[in-house]
């Protein structure tokens, strides 16, 4: 994919191959749920969360090869969340990854089953690919990231708050759940596959949670300033919602994203220059147009 840092190419191939082994890419697969899963999983994606898993594993001295299944798991969970997020009862979004939303292509019922199917594959993959203590640790990590203190909690608060004024604290909590939690779990998962200690895991988790919130703020900016061609999504879709841009203005939101990336980078200090690719990732997050 163009527009992402050049070093992403070192990781995308392995992640995409693992995803193809896990979910059939065949557009003519007999089972509609399989087609629906493949439709979203194999659509063009920056794979930022997978790259975060792999960079974190490498930084902690682990082999990329060992972390690839965990990176694929994070992408399966992410894809599941995108399908659910776009449903008429949620964000009712028409376009995702440059294509009609999953439910517009396959119908709502199949899209919901595909989202469950992807989650199911994710947890099965952890159990199959890692030895029991690590598999259990990763499963707990993903379950907490998805749960009521993570994606599900953030999404519920977002939906409940959509037709009433919300405070900045609530807005931040929503997006630390919806977006920050999976970034945090991605970085932690990479570190866990590398057998990292608690200090390294804590630093990487802090880095990634702040990066995730910055990523969401830039998403809000792209909704105002971006184009459909760049983002692959409908734009001006958040016009009725409270966002970081409606709260702080374009310049304020941009500054907030930059500050969060600085805070994220501070957590990398103990790693020195070895964390330069993560710093490059955070520079991309602050400036991205896609
Ligand atoms: C049960 C998994 C699960 C979720 C239920 C629907 C839901 C709760 C949460 C929604 C979470 C969500 C979709 C947050 C938005 C995060 C975001 C900024 C998505 C865009 O990510 P990119 O730009 O997308 O990385 P690509 O397409 O590049 O992968």
PDB file of C-alpha atoms and ligand atoms in Angstrom:
ATOM      1  CA  UNK A   1       0.000   0.000   0.000  1.00  0.00           C
ATOM      2  CA  UNK A   2       1.318   3.468  -0.895  1.00  0.00           C
ATOM      3  CA  UNK A   3       1.372   6.350   1.583  1.00  0.00           C
ATOM      4  CA  UNK A   4       2.549   4.268   4.552  1.00  0.00           C
ATOM      5  CA  UNK A   5       6.179   4.303   5.783  1.00  0.00           C
ATOM      6  CA  UNK A   6       8.447   2.342   3.410  1.00  0.00           C
ATOM      7  CA  UNK A   7       9.436  -0.127   6.144  1.00  0.00           C
ATOM      8  CA  UNK A   8       5.822  -1.401   6.357  1.00  0.00           C
ATOM      9  CA  UNK A   9       6.673  -3.442   3.244  1.00  0.00           C
ATOM     10  CA  UNK A  10       9.027  -5.577   5.381  1.00  0.00           C
ATOM     11  CA  UNK A  11       6.010  -6.790   7.390  1.00  0.00           C
ATOM     12  CA  UNK A  12       2.940  -6.652   5.125  1.00  0.00           C
ATOM     13  CA  UNK A  13       3.864  -9.723   3.071  1.00  0.00           C
ATOM     14  CA  UNK A  14       4.061 -12.083   6.057  1.00  0.00           C
ATOM     15  CA  UNK A  15       0.876 -10.725   7.636  1.00  0.00           C
ATOM     16  CA  UNK A  16      -1.126 -10.878   4.391  1.00  0.00           C
ATOM     17  CA  UNK A  17       0.078 -14.431   3.733  1.00  0.00           C
ATOM     18  CA  UNK A  18      -0.928 -15.483   7.265  1.00  0.00           C
ATOM     19  CA  UNK A  19      -4.355 -13.877   6.798  1.00  0.00           C
ATOM     20  CA  UNK A  20      -4.794 -15.718   3.472  1.00  0.00           C
ATOM     21  CA  UNK A  21      -3.976 -18.995   5.258  1.00  0.00           C
ATOM     22  CA  UNK A  22      -6.582 -18.179   7.910  1.00  0.00           C
ATOM     23  CA  UNK A  23      -9.481 -16.786   5.861  1.00  0.00           C
ATOM     24  CA  UNK A  24     -10.066 -17.885   2.267  1.00  0.00           C
ATOM     25  CA  UNK A  25      -9.474 -15.002  -0.158  1.00  0.00           C
ATOM     26  CA  UNK A  26     -11.608 -16.753  -2.805  1.00  0.00           C
ATOM     27  CA  UNK A  27     -14.370 -14.402  -3.929  1.00  0.00           C
ATOM     28  CA  UNK A  28     -16.273 -17.477  -5.129  1.00  0.00           C
ATOM     29  CA  UNK A  29     -16.032 -19.486  -1.887  1.00  0.00           C
ATOM     30  CA  UNK A  30     -19.202 -21.578  -1.527  1.00  0.00           C
ATOM     31  CA  UNK A  31     -20.059 -20.359   1.961  1.00  0.00           C
ATOM     32  CA  UNK A  32     -21.372 -16.754   2.079  1.00  0.00           C
ATOM     33  CA  UNK A  33     -19.986 -16.162   5.596  1.00  0.00           C
ATOM     34  CA  UNK A  34     -16.505 -17.140   4.387  1.00  0.00           C
ATOM     35  CA  UNK A  35     -16.890 -14.763   1.415  1.00  0.00           C
ATOM     36  CA  UNK A  36     -18.055 -12.004   3.731  1.00  0.00           C
ATOM     37  CA  UNK A  37     -15.103 -12.535   6.118  1.00  0.00           C
ATOM     38  CA  UNK A  38     -12.623 -12.534   3.239  1.00  0.00           C
ATOM     39  CA  UNK A  39     -14.219  -9.439   1.694  1.00  0.00           C
ATOM     40  CA  UNK A  40     -13.256  -7.264   4.667  1.00  0.00           C
ATOM     41  CA  UNK A  41     -10.089  -9.035   5.855  1.00  0.00           C
ATOM     42  CA  UNK A  42      -8.397  -8.987   2.445  1.00  0.00           C
ATOM     43  CA  UNK A  43      -9.502  -5.474   1.425  1.00  0.00           C
ATOM     44  CA  UNK A  44      -6.730  -2.846   1.260  1.00  0.00           C
ATOM     45  CA  UNK A  45      -5.605  -1.910   4.777  1.00  0.00           C
ATOM     46  CA  UNK A  46      -2.641  -0.089   6.249  1.00  0.00           C
ATOM     47  CA  UNK A  47      -2.239  -3.023   8.704  1.00  0.00           C
ATOM     48  CA  UNK A  48      -0.950  -0.539  11.295  1.00  0.00           C
ATOM     49  CA  UNK A  49      -1.911  -2.769  14.228  1.00  0.00           C
ATOM     50  CA  UNK A  50      -0.135  -5.794  12.738  1.00  0.00           C
ATOM     51  CA  UNK A  51       2.995  -3.721  12.138  1.00  0.00           C
ATOM     52  CA  UNK A  52       2.792  -2.581  15.755  1.00  0.00           C
ATOM     53  CA  UNK A  53       2.726  -6.223  16.937  1.00  0.00           C
ATOM     54  CA  UNK A  54       5.756  -7.112  14.826  1.00  0.00           C
ATOM     55  CA  UNK A  55       7.830  -4.013  15.662  1.00  0.00           C
ATOM     56  CA  UNK A  56       7.149  -4.547  19.369  1.00  0.00           C
ATOM     57  CA  UNK A  57       8.192  -8.195  19.159  1.00  0.00           C
ATOM     58  CA  UNK A  58      11.416  -7.297  17.343  1.00  0.00           C
ATOM     59  CA  UNK A  59      12.208  -4.523  19.796  1.00  0.00           C
ATOM     60  CA  UNK A  60      11.947  -7.051  22.639  1.00  0.00           C
ATOM     61  CA  UNK A  61      14.366  -9.416  20.895  1.00  0.00           C
ATOM     62  CA  UNK A  62      11.730 -11.765  19.456  1.00  0.00           C
ATOM     63  CA  UNK A  63      11.550 -13.257  15.983  1.00  0.00           C
ATOM     64  CA  UNK A  64       9.057 -11.678  13.590  1.00  0.00           C
ATOM     65  CA  UNK A  65       8.044 -15.176  12.439  1.00  0.00           C
ATOM     66  CA  UNK A  66       6.834 -16.096  15.930  1.00  0.00           C
ATOM     67  CA  UNK A  67       4.796 -12.888  16.225  1.00  0.00           C
ATOM     68  CA  UNK A  68       3.106 -13.134  12.803  1.00  0.00           C
ATOM     69  CA  UNK A  69       0.127 -15.249  14.013  1.00  0.00           C
ATOM     70  CA  UNK A  70      -0.516 -12.719  16.804  1.00  0.00           C
ATOM     71  CA  UNK A  71      -0.331  -9.891  14.257  1.00  0.00           C
ATOM     72  CA  UNK A  72      -2.899 -11.698  12.102  1.00  0.00           C
ATOM     73  CA  UNK A  73      -5.123 -12.215  15.145  1.00  0.00           C
ATOM     74  CA  UNK A  74      -5.123  -8.478  15.856  1.00  0.00           C
ATOM     75  CA  UNK A  75      -6.079  -7.798  12.227  1.00  0.00           C
ATOM     76  CA  UNK A  76      -8.923 -10.361  12.425  1.00  0.00           C
ATOM     77  CA  UNK A  77     -10.276  -8.612  15.520  1.00  0.00           C
ATOM     78  CA  UNK A  78      -9.871  -5.210  13.854  1.00  0.00           C
ATOM     79  CA  UNK A  79     -11.715  -6.405  10.723  1.00  0.00           C
ATOM     80  CA  UNK A  80     -14.513  -7.803  12.892  1.00  0.00           C
ATOM     81  CA  UNK A  81     -14.861  -4.437  14.625  1.00  0.00           C
ATOM     82  CA  UNK A  82     -15.004  -2.599  11.283  1.00  0.00           C
ATOM     83  CA  UNK A  83     -17.862  -4.797  10.033  1.00  0.00           C
ATOM     84  CA  UNK A  84     -19.827  -4.218  13.249  1.00  0.00           C
ATOM     85  CA  UNK A  85     -19.014  -0.495  13.373  1.00  0.00           C
ATOM     86  CA  UNK A  86     -20.459   0.037   9.883  1.00  0.00           C
ATOM     87  CA  UNK A  87     -23.814  -1.684  10.556  1.00  0.00           C
ATOM     88  CA  UNK A  88     -27.005   0.401  10.239  1.00  0.00           C
ATOM     89  CA  UNK A  89     -27.595   0.118  14.006  1.00  0.00           C
ATOM     90  CA  UNK A  90     -24.073   1.442  14.695  1.00  0.00           C
ATOM     91  CA  UNK A  91     -22.361   4.039  12.454  1.00  0.00           C
ATOM     92  CA  UNK A  92     -24.434   3.138   9.372  1.00  0.00           C
ATOM     93  CA  UNK A  93     -21.416   3.682   7.129  1.00  0.00           C
ATOM     94  CA  UNK A  94     -21.676   3.012   3.373  1.00  0.00           C
ATOM     95  CA  UNK A  95     -18.007   2.647   2.502  1.00  0.00           C
ATOM     96  CA  UNK A  96     -15.024   0.867   4.052  1.00  0.00           C
ATOM     97  CA  UNK A  97     -11.542   0.196   2.687  1.00  0.00           C
ATOM     98  CA  UNK A  98     -12.640   1.735  -0.611  1.00  0.00           C
ATOM     99  CA  UNK A  99     -15.541  -0.706  -1.048  1.00  0.00           C
ATOM    100  CA  UNK A 100     -19.211  -0.836  -0.058  1.00  0.00           C
ATOM    101  CA  UNK A 101     -19.539  -1.753   3.634  1.00  0.00           C
ATOM    102  CA  UNK A 102     -19.754  -5.486   4.321  1.00  0.00           C
ATOM    103  CA  UNK A 103     -23.498  -5.461   5.137  1.00  0.00           C
ATOM    104  CA  UNK A 104     -24.288  -3.645   1.862  1.00  0.00           C
ATOM    105  CA  UNK A 105     -22.566  -6.425  -0.050  1.00  0.00           C
ATOM    106  CA  UNK A 106     -23.705  -9.469   1.947  1.00  0.00           C
ATOM    107  CA  UNK A 107     -26.717  -8.282   3.960  1.00  0.00           C
ATOM    108  CA  UNK A 108     -26.819  -7.495   7.639  1.00  0.00           C
ATOM    109  CA  UNK A 109     -27.304 -11.034   8.941  1.00  0.00           C
ATOM    110  CA  UNK A 110     -24.326 -12.486   7.058  1.00  0.00           C
ATOM    111  CA  UNK A 111     -22.170  -9.475   8.019  1.00  0.00           C
ATOM    112  CA  UNK A 112     -22.924 -10.068  11.720  1.00  0.00           C
ATOM    113  CA  UNK A 113     -22.102 -13.765  11.351  1.00  0.00           C
ATOM    114  CA  UNK A 114     -18.865 -12.856   9.534  1.00  0.00           C
ATOM    115  CA  UNK A 115     -17.858 -10.534  12.395  1.00  0.00           C
ATOM    116  CA  UNK A 116     -18.450 -13.358  14.899  1.00  0.00           C
ATOM    117  CA  UNK A 117     -16.666 -15.753  12.551  1.00  0.00           C
ATOM    118  CA  UNK A 118     -13.565 -13.550  12.527  1.00  0.00           C
ATOM    119  CA  UNK A 119     -13.503 -13.273  16.317  1.00  0.00           C
ATOM    120  CA  UNK A 120     -13.911 -17.027  16.576  1.00  0.00           C
ATOM    121  CA  UNK A 121     -10.987 -17.590  14.192  1.00  0.00           C
ATOM    122  CA  UNK A 122      -8.875 -15.113  16.161  1.00  0.00           C
ATOM    123  CA  UNK A 123      -9.179 -16.952  19.467  1.00  0.00           C
ATOM    124  CA  UNK A 124      -8.825 -20.370  17.812  1.00  0.00           C
ATOM    125  CA  UNK A 125      -5.635 -19.159  16.160  1.00  0.00           C
ATOM    126  CA  UNK A 126      -4.097 -18.060  19.451  1.00  0.00           C
ATOM    127  CA  UNK A 127      -4.852 -21.466  20.986  1.00  0.00           C
ATOM    128  CA  UNK A 128      -3.454 -23.304  17.973  1.00  0.00           C
ATOM    129  CA  UNK A 129      -0.294 -21.297  17.345  1.00  0.00           C
ATOM    130  CA  UNK A 130       1.141 -20.639  20.814  1.00  0.00           C
ATOM    131  CA  UNK A 131       2.141 -22.887  23.708  1.00  0.00           C
ATOM    132  CA  UNK A 132      -0.432 -22.935  26.540  1.00  0.00           C
ATOM    133  CA  UNK A 133       0.853 -20.206  28.926  1.00  0.00           C
ATOM    134  CA  UNK A 134       1.513 -17.725  26.107  1.00  0.00           C
ATOM    135  CA  UNK A 135      -1.725 -18.636  24.309  1.00  0.00           C
ATOM    136  CA  UNK A 136      -3.682 -18.034  27.522  1.00  0.00           C
ATOM    137  CA  UNK A 137      -1.904 -14.724  28.167  1.00  0.00           C
ATOM    138  CA  UNK A 138      -2.634 -13.520  24.630  1.00  0.00           C
ATOM    139  CA  UNK A 139      -6.269 -14.670  24.801  1.00  0.00           C
ATOM    140  CA  UNK A 140      -6.822 -12.737  28.048  1.00  0.00           C
ATOM    141  CA  UNK A 141      -5.132  -9.690  26.531  1.00  0.00           C
ATOM    142  CA  UNK A 142      -7.361  -9.746  23.427  1.00  0.00           C
ATOM    143  CA  UNK A 143     -10.495 -10.505  25.423  1.00  0.00           C
ATOM    144  CA  UNK A 144      -9.849  -7.491  27.686  1.00  0.00           C
ATOM    145  CA  UNK A 145      -9.107  -5.222  24.717  1.00  0.00           C
ATOM    146  CA  UNK A 146     -12.392  -6.205  23.038  1.00  0.00           C
ATOM    147  CA  UNK A 147     -14.445  -6.099  26.241  1.00  0.00           C
ATOM    148  CA  UNK A 148     -16.492  -3.568  28.156  1.00  0.00           C
ATOM    149  CA  UNK A 149     -13.354  -1.611  29.118  1.00  0.00           C
ATOM    150  CA  UNK A 150     -12.171  -1.672  25.505  1.00  0.00           C
ATOM    151  CA  UNK A 151     -13.763  -1.730  22.052  1.00  0.00           C
ATOM    152  CA  UNK A 152     -17.230  -2.814  23.188  1.00  0.00           C
ATOM    153  CA  UNK A 153     -17.347  -0.339  26.085  1.00  0.00           C
ATOM    154  CA  UNK A 154     -16.061   2.487  23.906  1.00  0.00           C
ATOM    155  CA  UNK A 155     -18.539   1.707  21.153  1.00  0.00           C
ATOM    156  CA  UNK A 156     -21.473   1.526  23.589  1.00  0.00           C
ATOM    157  CA  UNK A 157     -20.527   4.865  25.172  1.00  0.00           C
ATOM    158  CA  UNK A 158     -20.112   6.365  21.699  1.00  0.00           C
ATOM    159  CA  UNK A 159     -23.577   5.212  20.619  1.00  0.00           C
ATOM    160  CA  UNK A 160     -25.253   6.295  23.878  1.00  0.00           C
ATOM    161  CA  UNK A 161     -23.550   9.694  23.738  1.00  0.00           C
ATOM    162  CA  UNK A 162     -24.265  10.362  20.075  1.00  0.00           C
ATOM    163  CA  UNK A 163     -27.396  12.455  20.579  1.00  0.00           C
ATOM    164  CA  UNK A 164     -26.380  14.402  23.660  1.00  0.00           C
ATOM    165  CA  UNK A 165     -23.512  16.732  24.559  1.00  0.00           C
ATOM    166  CA  UNK A 166     -20.533  14.918  26.092  1.00  0.00           C
ATOM    167  CA  UNK A 167     -17.518  16.200  28.003  1.00  0.00           C
ATOM    168  CA  UNK A 168     -13.947  16.020  26.712  1.00  0.00           C
ATOM    169  CA  UNK A 169     -13.181  13.357  29.360  1.00  0.00           C
ATOM    170  CA  UNK A 170     -16.009  11.161  28.090  1.00  0.00           C
ATOM    171  CA  UNK A 171     -14.872  11.680  24.483  1.00  0.00           C
ATOM    172  CA  UNK A 172     -11.348  10.641  25.445  1.00  0.00           C
ATOM    173  CA  UNK A 173     -12.619   7.584  27.351  1.00  0.00           C
ATOM    174  CA  UNK A 174     -14.733   6.509  24.360  1.00  0.00           C
ATOM    175  CA  UNK A 175     -11.781   6.553  22.001  1.00  0.00           C
ATOM    176  CA  UNK A 176      -9.242   5.130  24.430  1.00  0.00           C
ATOM    177  CA  UNK A 177     -11.681   2.194  24.415  1.00  0.00           C
ATOM    178  CA  UNK A 178     -12.671   2.093  20.738  1.00  0.00           C
ATOM    179  CA  UNK A 179      -9.219   2.628  19.268  1.00  0.00           C
ATOM    180  CA  UNK A 180      -6.539   2.869  22.002  1.00  0.00           C
ATOM    181  CA  UNK A 181      -7.287  -0.512  23.568  1.00  0.00           C
ATOM    182  CA  UNK A 182      -6.513  -2.581  20.450  1.00  0.00           C
ATOM    183  CA  UNK A 183      -3.346  -0.576  19.763  1.00  0.00           C
ATOM    184  CA  UNK A 184      -2.250  -1.272  23.363  1.00  0.00           C
ATOM    185  CA  UNK A 185      -3.055  -4.971  23.036  1.00  0.00           C
ATOM    186  CA  UNK A 186      -1.187  -5.153  19.711  1.00  0.00           C
ATOM    187  CA  UNK A 187       2.035  -3.792  21.166  1.00  0.00           C
ATOM    188  CA  UNK A 188       1.709  -5.889  24.308  1.00  0.00           C
ATOM    189  CA  UNK A 189       1.011  -9.030  22.268  1.00  0.00           C
ATOM    190  CA  UNK A 190       4.194  -8.531  20.257  1.00  0.00           C
ATOM    191  CA  UNK A 191       6.191  -8.112  23.457  1.00  0.00           C
ATOM    192  CA  UNK A 192       4.572 -11.195  25.022  1.00  0.00           C
ATOM    193  CA  UNK A 193       5.472 -13.401  22.030  1.00  0.00           C
ATOM    194  CA  UNK A 194       9.073 -12.238  22.542  1.00  0.00           C
ATOM    195  CA  UNK A 195       9.025 -13.171  26.242  1.00  0.00           C
ATOM    196  CA  UNK A 196       9.515  -9.538  27.330  1.00  0.00           C
ATOM    197  CA  UNK A 197       9.559  -8.504  30.977  1.00  0.00           C
ATOM    198  CA  UNK A 198       7.014  -6.290  32.711  1.00  0.00           C
ATOM    199  CA  UNK A 199       9.007  -3.056  32.253  1.00  0.00           C
ATOM    200  CA  UNK A 200       9.220  -3.445  28.477  1.00  0.00           C
ATOM    201  CA  UNK A 201       5.579  -4.522  28.259  1.00  0.00           C
ATOM    202  CA  UNK A 202       4.481  -1.525  30.358  1.00  0.00           C
ATOM    203  CA  UNK A 203       6.479   0.930  28.236  1.00  0.00           C
ATOM    204  CA  UNK A 204       5.185  -0.480  24.936  1.00  0.00           C
ATOM    205  CA  UNK A 205       1.618  -0.596  26.166  1.00  0.00           C
ATOM    206  CA  UNK A 206       1.804   3.076  27.265  1.00  0.00           C
ATOM    207  CA  UNK A 207       3.343   3.992  23.897  1.00  0.00           C
ATOM    208  CA  UNK A 208       0.653   2.224  21.905  1.00  0.00           C
ATOM    209  CA  UNK A 209      -2.377   3.365  23.920  1.00  0.00           C
ATOM    210  CA  UNK A 210      -1.387   7.018  23.406  1.00  0.00           C
ATOM    211  CA  UNK A 211      -0.577   6.347  19.765  1.00  0.00           C
ATOM    212  CA  UNK A 212      -4.039   4.796  19.341  1.00  0.00           C
ATOM    213  CA  UNK A 213      -5.754   7.875  20.707  1.00  0.00           C
ATOM    214  CA  UNK A 214      -3.648  10.093  18.421  1.00  0.00           C
ATOM    215  CA  UNK A 215      -4.623   7.801  15.515  1.00  0.00           C
ATOM    216  CA  UNK A 216      -8.309   8.376  16.313  1.00  0.00           C
ATOM    217  CA  UNK A 217      -7.882  12.154  16.542  1.00  0.00           C
ATOM    218  CA  UNK A 218      -6.288  12.136  13.086  1.00  0.00           C
ATOM    219  CA  UNK A 219      -9.212   9.994  11.910  1.00  0.00           C
ATOM    220  CA  UNK A 220     -11.524  12.783  13.047  1.00  0.00           C
ATOM    221  CA  UNK A 221      -9.339  15.309  11.191  1.00  0.00           C
ATOM    222  CA  UNK A 222      -9.454  13.201   8.016  1.00  0.00           C
ATOM    223  CA  UNK A 223     -13.242  13.119   8.239  1.00  0.00           C
ATOM    224  CA  UNK A 224     -13.111  16.907   7.830  1.00  0.00           C
ATOM    225  CA  UNK A 225     -10.001  17.406   5.673  1.00  0.00           C
ATOM    226  CA  UNK A 226      -9.510  14.114   3.838  1.00  0.00           C
ATOM    227  CA  UNK A 227     -10.962  12.709   0.634  1.00  0.00           C
ATOM    228  CA  UNK A 228     -12.842   9.478  -0.089  1.00  0.00           C
ATOM    229  CA  UNK A 229     -10.000   8.415  -2.406  1.00  0.00           C
ATOM    230  CA  UNK A 230      -7.433   8.794   0.389  1.00  0.00           C
ATOM    231  CA  UNK A 231      -9.377   7.299   3.283  1.00  0.00           C
ATOM    232  CA  UNK A 232     -11.541   4.714   1.490  1.00  0.00           C
ATOM    233  CA  UNK A 233     -14.406   5.880   3.729  1.00  0.00           C
ATOM    234  CA  UNK A 234     -17.270   8.323   3.442  1.00  0.00           C
ATOM    235  CA  UNK A 235     -16.151  11.724   4.677  1.00  0.00           C
ATOM    236  CA  UNK A 236     -18.066  14.337   6.705  1.00  0.00           C
ATOM    237  CA  UNK A 237     -19.722  11.284   8.272  1.00  0.00           C
ATOM    238  CA  UNK A 238     -19.102  12.605  11.796  1.00  0.00           C
ATOM    239  CA  UNK A 239     -20.870  15.933  11.212  1.00  0.00           C
ATOM    240  CA  UNK A 240     -23.573  15.146  13.795  1.00  0.00           C
ATOM    241  CA  UNK A 241     -21.179  13.630  16.355  1.00  0.00           C
ATOM    242  CA  UNK A 242     -18.975  15.116  19.032  1.00  0.00           C
ATOM    243  CA  UNK A 243     -15.425  14.566  17.803  1.00  0.00           C
ATOM    244  CA  UNK A 244     -11.994  15.874  18.755  1.00  0.00           C
ATOM    245  CA  UNK A 245     -12.370  18.364  15.893  1.00  0.00           C
ATOM    246  CA  UNK A 246     -15.800  19.617  17.007  1.00  0.00           C
ATOM    247  CA  UNK A 247     -14.348  19.995  20.507  1.00  0.00           C
ATOM    248  CA  UNK A 248     -10.947  21.541  19.786  1.00  0.00           C
ATOM    249  CA  UNK A 249     -11.129  22.789  16.176  1.00  0.00           C
ATOM    250  CA  UNK A 250      -8.841  21.599  13.378  1.00  0.00           C
ATOM    251  CA  UNK A 251      -5.682  23.264  14.706  1.00  0.00           C
ATOM    252  CA  UNK A 252      -6.422  22.215  18.297  1.00  0.00           C
ATOM    253  CA  UNK A 253      -7.051  18.602  17.311  1.00  0.00           C
ATOM    254  CA  UNK A 254      -3.864  18.521  15.250  1.00  0.00           C
ATOM    255  CA  UNK A 255      -1.889  19.857  18.194  1.00  0.00           C
ATOM    256  CA  UNK A 256      -3.492  17.322  20.522  1.00  0.00           C
ATOM    257  CA  UNK A 257      -2.535  14.473  18.187  1.00  0.00           C
ATOM    258  CA  UNK A 258       1.047  15.767  18.013  1.00  0.00           C
ATOM    259  CA  UNK A 259       1.238  16.043  21.813  1.00  0.00           C
ATOM    260  CA  UNK A 260      -0.078  12.502  22.241  1.00  0.00           C
ATOM    261  CA  UNK A 261       2.542  11.226  19.789  1.00  0.00           C
ATOM    262  CA  UNK A 262       5.214  13.051  21.833  1.00  0.00           C
ATOM    263  CA  UNK A 263       3.873  11.448  25.023  1.00  0.00           C
ATOM    264  CA  UNK A 264       3.853   8.076  23.266  1.00  0.00           C
ATOM    265  CA  UNK A 265       7.457   8.558  22.140  1.00  0.00           C
ATOM    266  CA  UNK A 266       8.570   9.405  25.693  1.00  0.00           C
ATOM    267  CA  UNK A 267       7.647   5.870  26.723  1.00  0.00           C
ATOM    268  CA  UNK A 268      10.208   4.605  24.170  1.00  0.00           C
ATOM    269  CA  UNK A 269      13.139   6.355  25.891  1.00  0.00           C
ATOM    270  CA  UNK A 270      14.455   3.184  27.612  1.00  0.00           C
ATOM    271  CA  UNK A 271      14.815   1.466  24.226  1.00  0.00           C
ATOM    272  CA  UNK A 272      17.074   4.156  22.697  1.00  0.00           C
ATOM    273  CA  UNK A 273      17.666   4.108  18.961  1.00  0.00           C
ATOM    274  CA  UNK A 274      16.380   0.544  18.642  1.00  0.00           C
ATOM    275  CA  UNK A 275      12.857   2.006  18.808  1.00  0.00           C
ATOM    276  CA  UNK A 276      13.358   4.306  15.814  1.00  0.00           C
ATOM    277  CA  UNK A 277      10.859   2.422  13.641  1.00  0.00           C
ATOM    278  CA  UNK A 278       8.202   2.899  16.321  1.00  0.00           C
ATOM    279  CA  UNK A 279       9.083   6.621  16.324  1.00  0.00           C
ATOM    280  CA  UNK A 280       8.685   6.608  12.538  1.00  0.00           C
ATOM    281  CA  UNK A 281       5.308   4.923  13.009  1.00  0.00           C
ATOM    282  CA  UNK A 282       4.209   7.634  15.400  1.00  0.00           C
ATOM    283  CA  UNK A 283       5.359  10.369  12.969  1.00  0.00           C
ATOM    284  CA  UNK A 284       3.224   8.652  10.316  1.00  0.00           C
ATOM    285  CA  UNK A 285       0.216   8.539  12.649  1.00  0.00           C
ATOM    286  CA  UNK A 286       0.472  12.284  13.320  1.00  0.00           C
ATOM    287  CA  UNK A 287       0.760  13.201   9.633  1.00  0.00           C
ATOM    288  CA  UNK A 288      -1.192  10.493   7.820  1.00  0.00           C
ATOM    289  CA  UNK A 289      -3.611  11.275   4.996  1.00  0.00           C
ATOM    290  CA  UNK A 290      -5.005   7.717   4.756  1.00  0.00           C
TER     291      UNK A 290
HETATM  292  C1  LIG B   1     -16.671  -7.264  19.143  1.00  0.00           C
HETATM  293  C2  LIG B   1     -14.524  -6.675  17.931  1.00  0.00           C
HETATM  294  C3  LIG B   1     -15.820  -6.236  18.523  1.00  0.00           C
HETATM  295  C4  LIG B   1     -16.150  -4.916  18.474  1.00  0.00           C
HETATM  296  C5  LIG B   1     -17.449  -4.364  18.933  1.00  0.00           C
HETATM  297  C6  LIG B   1     -18.012  -2.132  16.831  1.00  0.00           C
HETATM  298  C7  LIG B   1     -17.123  -2.022  18.005  1.00  0.00           C
HETATM  299  C8  LIG B   1     -17.389  -2.871  19.203  1.00  0.00           C
HETATM  300  C9  LIG B   1     -16.077  -1.157  18.042  1.00  0.00           C
HETATM  301  C10 LIG B   1     -15.692  -0.282  16.923  1.00  0.00           C
HETATM  302  C11 LIG B   1     -14.193  -0.007  16.981  1.00  0.00           C
HETATM  303  C12 LIG B   1     -13.735   0.808  15.803  1.00  0.00           C
HETATM  304  C13 LIG B   1     -14.080   0.342  14.439  1.00  0.00           C
HETATM  305  C14 LIG B   1     -13.006   1.913  16.012  1.00  0.00           C
HETATM  306  C15 LIG B   1     -12.485   2.776  14.929  1.00  0.00           C
HETATM  307  C16 LIG B   1     -11.008   2.577  14.840  1.00  0.00           C
HETATM  308  C17 LIG B   1     -10.451   3.126  13.561  1.00  0.00           C
HETATM  309  C18 LIG B   1      -9.788   4.453  13.600  1.00  0.00           C
HETATM  310  C19 LIG B   1     -10.528   2.388  12.429  1.00  0.00           C
HETATM  311  C20 LIG B   1      -9.832   2.682  11.184  1.00  0.00           C
HETATM  312  O1  LIG B   1      -8.611   1.957  11.236  1.00  0.00           O
HETATM  313  P1  LIG B   1      -7.523   2.001  10.110  1.00  0.00           P
HETATM  314  O2  LIG B   1      -7.423   3.382   9.538  1.00  0.00           O
HETATM  315  O3  LIG B   1      -8.162   1.036   9.023  1.00  0.00           O
HETATM  316  O4  LIG B   1      -6.268   1.418  10.652  1.00  0.00           O
HETATM  317  P2  LIG B   1      -7.462   0.093   7.927  1.00  0.00           P
HETATM  318  O5  LIG B   1      -8.560  -0.085   6.911  1.00  0.00           O
HETATM  319  O6  LIG B   1      -6.253   0.782   7.357  1.00  0.00           O
HETATM  320  O7  LIG B   1      -7.134  -1.182   8.624  1.00  0.00           O
END
